[in-house]
XYZ file of C-alpha atoms in Angstrom:
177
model
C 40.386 55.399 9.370
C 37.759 56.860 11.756
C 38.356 57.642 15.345
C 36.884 55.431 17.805
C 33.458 56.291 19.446
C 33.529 56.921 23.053
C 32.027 54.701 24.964
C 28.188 55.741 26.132
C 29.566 56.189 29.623
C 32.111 58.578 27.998
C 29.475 60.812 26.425
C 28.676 63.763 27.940
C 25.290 64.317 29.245
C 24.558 60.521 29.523
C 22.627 59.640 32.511
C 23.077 56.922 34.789
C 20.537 55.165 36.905
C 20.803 55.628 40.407
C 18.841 52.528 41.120
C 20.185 49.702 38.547
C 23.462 51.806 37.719
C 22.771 51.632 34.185
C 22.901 53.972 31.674
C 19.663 55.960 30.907
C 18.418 55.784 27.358
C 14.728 55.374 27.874
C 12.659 58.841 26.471
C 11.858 59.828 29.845
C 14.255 60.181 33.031
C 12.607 60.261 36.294
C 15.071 63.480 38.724
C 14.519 63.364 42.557
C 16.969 65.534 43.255
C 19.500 67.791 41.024
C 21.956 64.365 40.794
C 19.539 61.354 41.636
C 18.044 59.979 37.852
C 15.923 57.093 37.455
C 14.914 54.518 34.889
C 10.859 55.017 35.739
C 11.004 51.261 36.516
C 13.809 51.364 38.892
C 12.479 54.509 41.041
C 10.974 52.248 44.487
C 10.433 53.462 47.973
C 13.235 51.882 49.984
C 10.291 50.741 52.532
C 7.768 49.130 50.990
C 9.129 48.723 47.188
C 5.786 50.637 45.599
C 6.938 52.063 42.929
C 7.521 56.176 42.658
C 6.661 58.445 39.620
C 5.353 61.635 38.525
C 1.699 60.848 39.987
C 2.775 60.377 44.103
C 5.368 62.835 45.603
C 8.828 61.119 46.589
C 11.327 62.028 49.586
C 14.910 61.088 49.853
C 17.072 60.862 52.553
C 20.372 59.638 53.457
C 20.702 58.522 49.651
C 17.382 56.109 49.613
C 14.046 57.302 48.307
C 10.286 56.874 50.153
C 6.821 56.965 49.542
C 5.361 60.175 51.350
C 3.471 57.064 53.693
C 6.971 55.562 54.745
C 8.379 58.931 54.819
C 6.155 59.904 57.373
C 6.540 56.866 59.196
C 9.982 56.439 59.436
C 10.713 60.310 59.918
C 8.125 62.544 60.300
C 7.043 64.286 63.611
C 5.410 61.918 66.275
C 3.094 63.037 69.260
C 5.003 62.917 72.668
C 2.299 61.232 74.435
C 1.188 58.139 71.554
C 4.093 58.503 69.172
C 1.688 58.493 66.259
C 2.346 60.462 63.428
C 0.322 63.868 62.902
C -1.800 64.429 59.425
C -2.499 67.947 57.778
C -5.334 68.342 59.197
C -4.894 67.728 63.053
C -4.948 70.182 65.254
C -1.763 70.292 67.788
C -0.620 71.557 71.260
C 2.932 72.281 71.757
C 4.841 72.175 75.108
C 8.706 73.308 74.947
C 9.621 70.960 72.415
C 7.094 68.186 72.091
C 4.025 68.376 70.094
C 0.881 66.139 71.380
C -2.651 65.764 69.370
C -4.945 67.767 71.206
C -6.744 64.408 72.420
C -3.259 63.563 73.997
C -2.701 66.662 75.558
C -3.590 65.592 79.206
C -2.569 65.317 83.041
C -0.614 62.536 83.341
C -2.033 62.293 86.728
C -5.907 62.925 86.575
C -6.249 62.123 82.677
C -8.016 65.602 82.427
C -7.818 66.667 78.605
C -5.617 70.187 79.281
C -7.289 73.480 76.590
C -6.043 75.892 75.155
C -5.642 78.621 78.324
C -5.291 76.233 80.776
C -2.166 76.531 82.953
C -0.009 72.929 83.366
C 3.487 72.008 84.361
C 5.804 70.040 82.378
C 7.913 67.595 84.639
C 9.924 65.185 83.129
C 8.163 64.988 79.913
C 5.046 64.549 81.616
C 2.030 66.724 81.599
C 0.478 68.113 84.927
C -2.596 70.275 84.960
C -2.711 73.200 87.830
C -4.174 71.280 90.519
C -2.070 67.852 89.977
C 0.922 70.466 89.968
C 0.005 71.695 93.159
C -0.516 68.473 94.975
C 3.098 67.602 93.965
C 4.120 70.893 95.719
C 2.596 70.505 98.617
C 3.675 66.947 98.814
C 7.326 67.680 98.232
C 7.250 70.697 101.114
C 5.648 68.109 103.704
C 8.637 65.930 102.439
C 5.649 63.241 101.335
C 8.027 59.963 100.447
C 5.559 59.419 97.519
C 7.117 62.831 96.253
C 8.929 63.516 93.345
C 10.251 66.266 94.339
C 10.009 69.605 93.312
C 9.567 71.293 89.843
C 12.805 73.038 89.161
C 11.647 75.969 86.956
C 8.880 74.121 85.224
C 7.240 76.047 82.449
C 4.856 75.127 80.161
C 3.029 76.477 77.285
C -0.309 76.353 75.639
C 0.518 77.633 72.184
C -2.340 75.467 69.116
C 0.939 74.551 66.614
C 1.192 73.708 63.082
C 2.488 70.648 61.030
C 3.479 72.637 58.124
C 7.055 73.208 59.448
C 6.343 77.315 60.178
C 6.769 78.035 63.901
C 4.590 79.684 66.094
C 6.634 83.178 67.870
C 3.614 83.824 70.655
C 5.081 83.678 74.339
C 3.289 81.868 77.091
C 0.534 83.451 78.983
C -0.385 80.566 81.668
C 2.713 79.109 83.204
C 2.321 77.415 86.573
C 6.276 78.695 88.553
């Protein structure tokens, strides 16, 4: 008499589906991560349901898998000014720790579009180029009731960043005190 065969979920090496939770035995396996395997026609984005293979790049997270679109969406760095998303190819300002398109980067007060080398304040999360800044001084010293107040230790910097996740080491050169 011949010794029962395991069971397929017995064998060793068998893969399971991390979508379906059924065994793998198509030819190909589709491997997010080290342990996530895939029938091809169970690997979705958890968004928008398109379906993810070797031809569009994939991102997981918390255990559910996205489209690089939804990804991005749901996760990816947003401008502090219009909470949009930034693509590869935008150019970026960076103030302490918000990032802002360079179109966003702007006086909160006068709408003036703040450059690279300009001095500004940052107050509350809110941009202030050098005169704006001022005006608020003065206003607070003359104890103006339309004041704010003062800027405890504002500081703000002009540094172009980057999307690509490597951080920029220069150190401010136009701070407004």
């Amino acid at each position: 008499m011949r010794a029962p065969r395991p069971s397929p979920a017995e064998k060793p090496g068998t893969a399971m589906c991390v979508g379906c939770g059924s065994q793998i035995h198509d030819q190909f396996i589709l491997r997010v991560s080290p342990d996530l395997e895939w029938h091809a026609a169970c690997l979705k984005c958890a968004e928008c349901s398109q379906y993810l293979d070797e031809t569009c790049t994939c991102f997981v997270r918390d255990g559910k898998t996205y489209c690089k679109r939804d990804y991005v969406r749901l996760f990816g760095i947003k401008c502090a000014k219009c909470q949009v998303g930034f693509s590869s190819s935008d150019l970026v300002m960076r103030a302490r720790d918000s990032v802002y398109h360079i179109e966003c980067f702007r006086c909160s007060v006068c709408s003036r579009q703040l450059l690279p080398g300009d001095e500004f304040s940052l107050r509350e999360h809110e941009l202030l180029c050098r005169a704006d800044h001022g005006l608020l001084l003065e206003r607070a010293a003359a104890g103006s009731p339309r004041s704010p107040g003062p800027l405890p230790g504002a500081r703000g910097l002009h540094l172009p960043g980057r999307t690509d996740g490597k951080e920029r080491t220069d150190e401010p050169e136009n701070e407004i005190n």
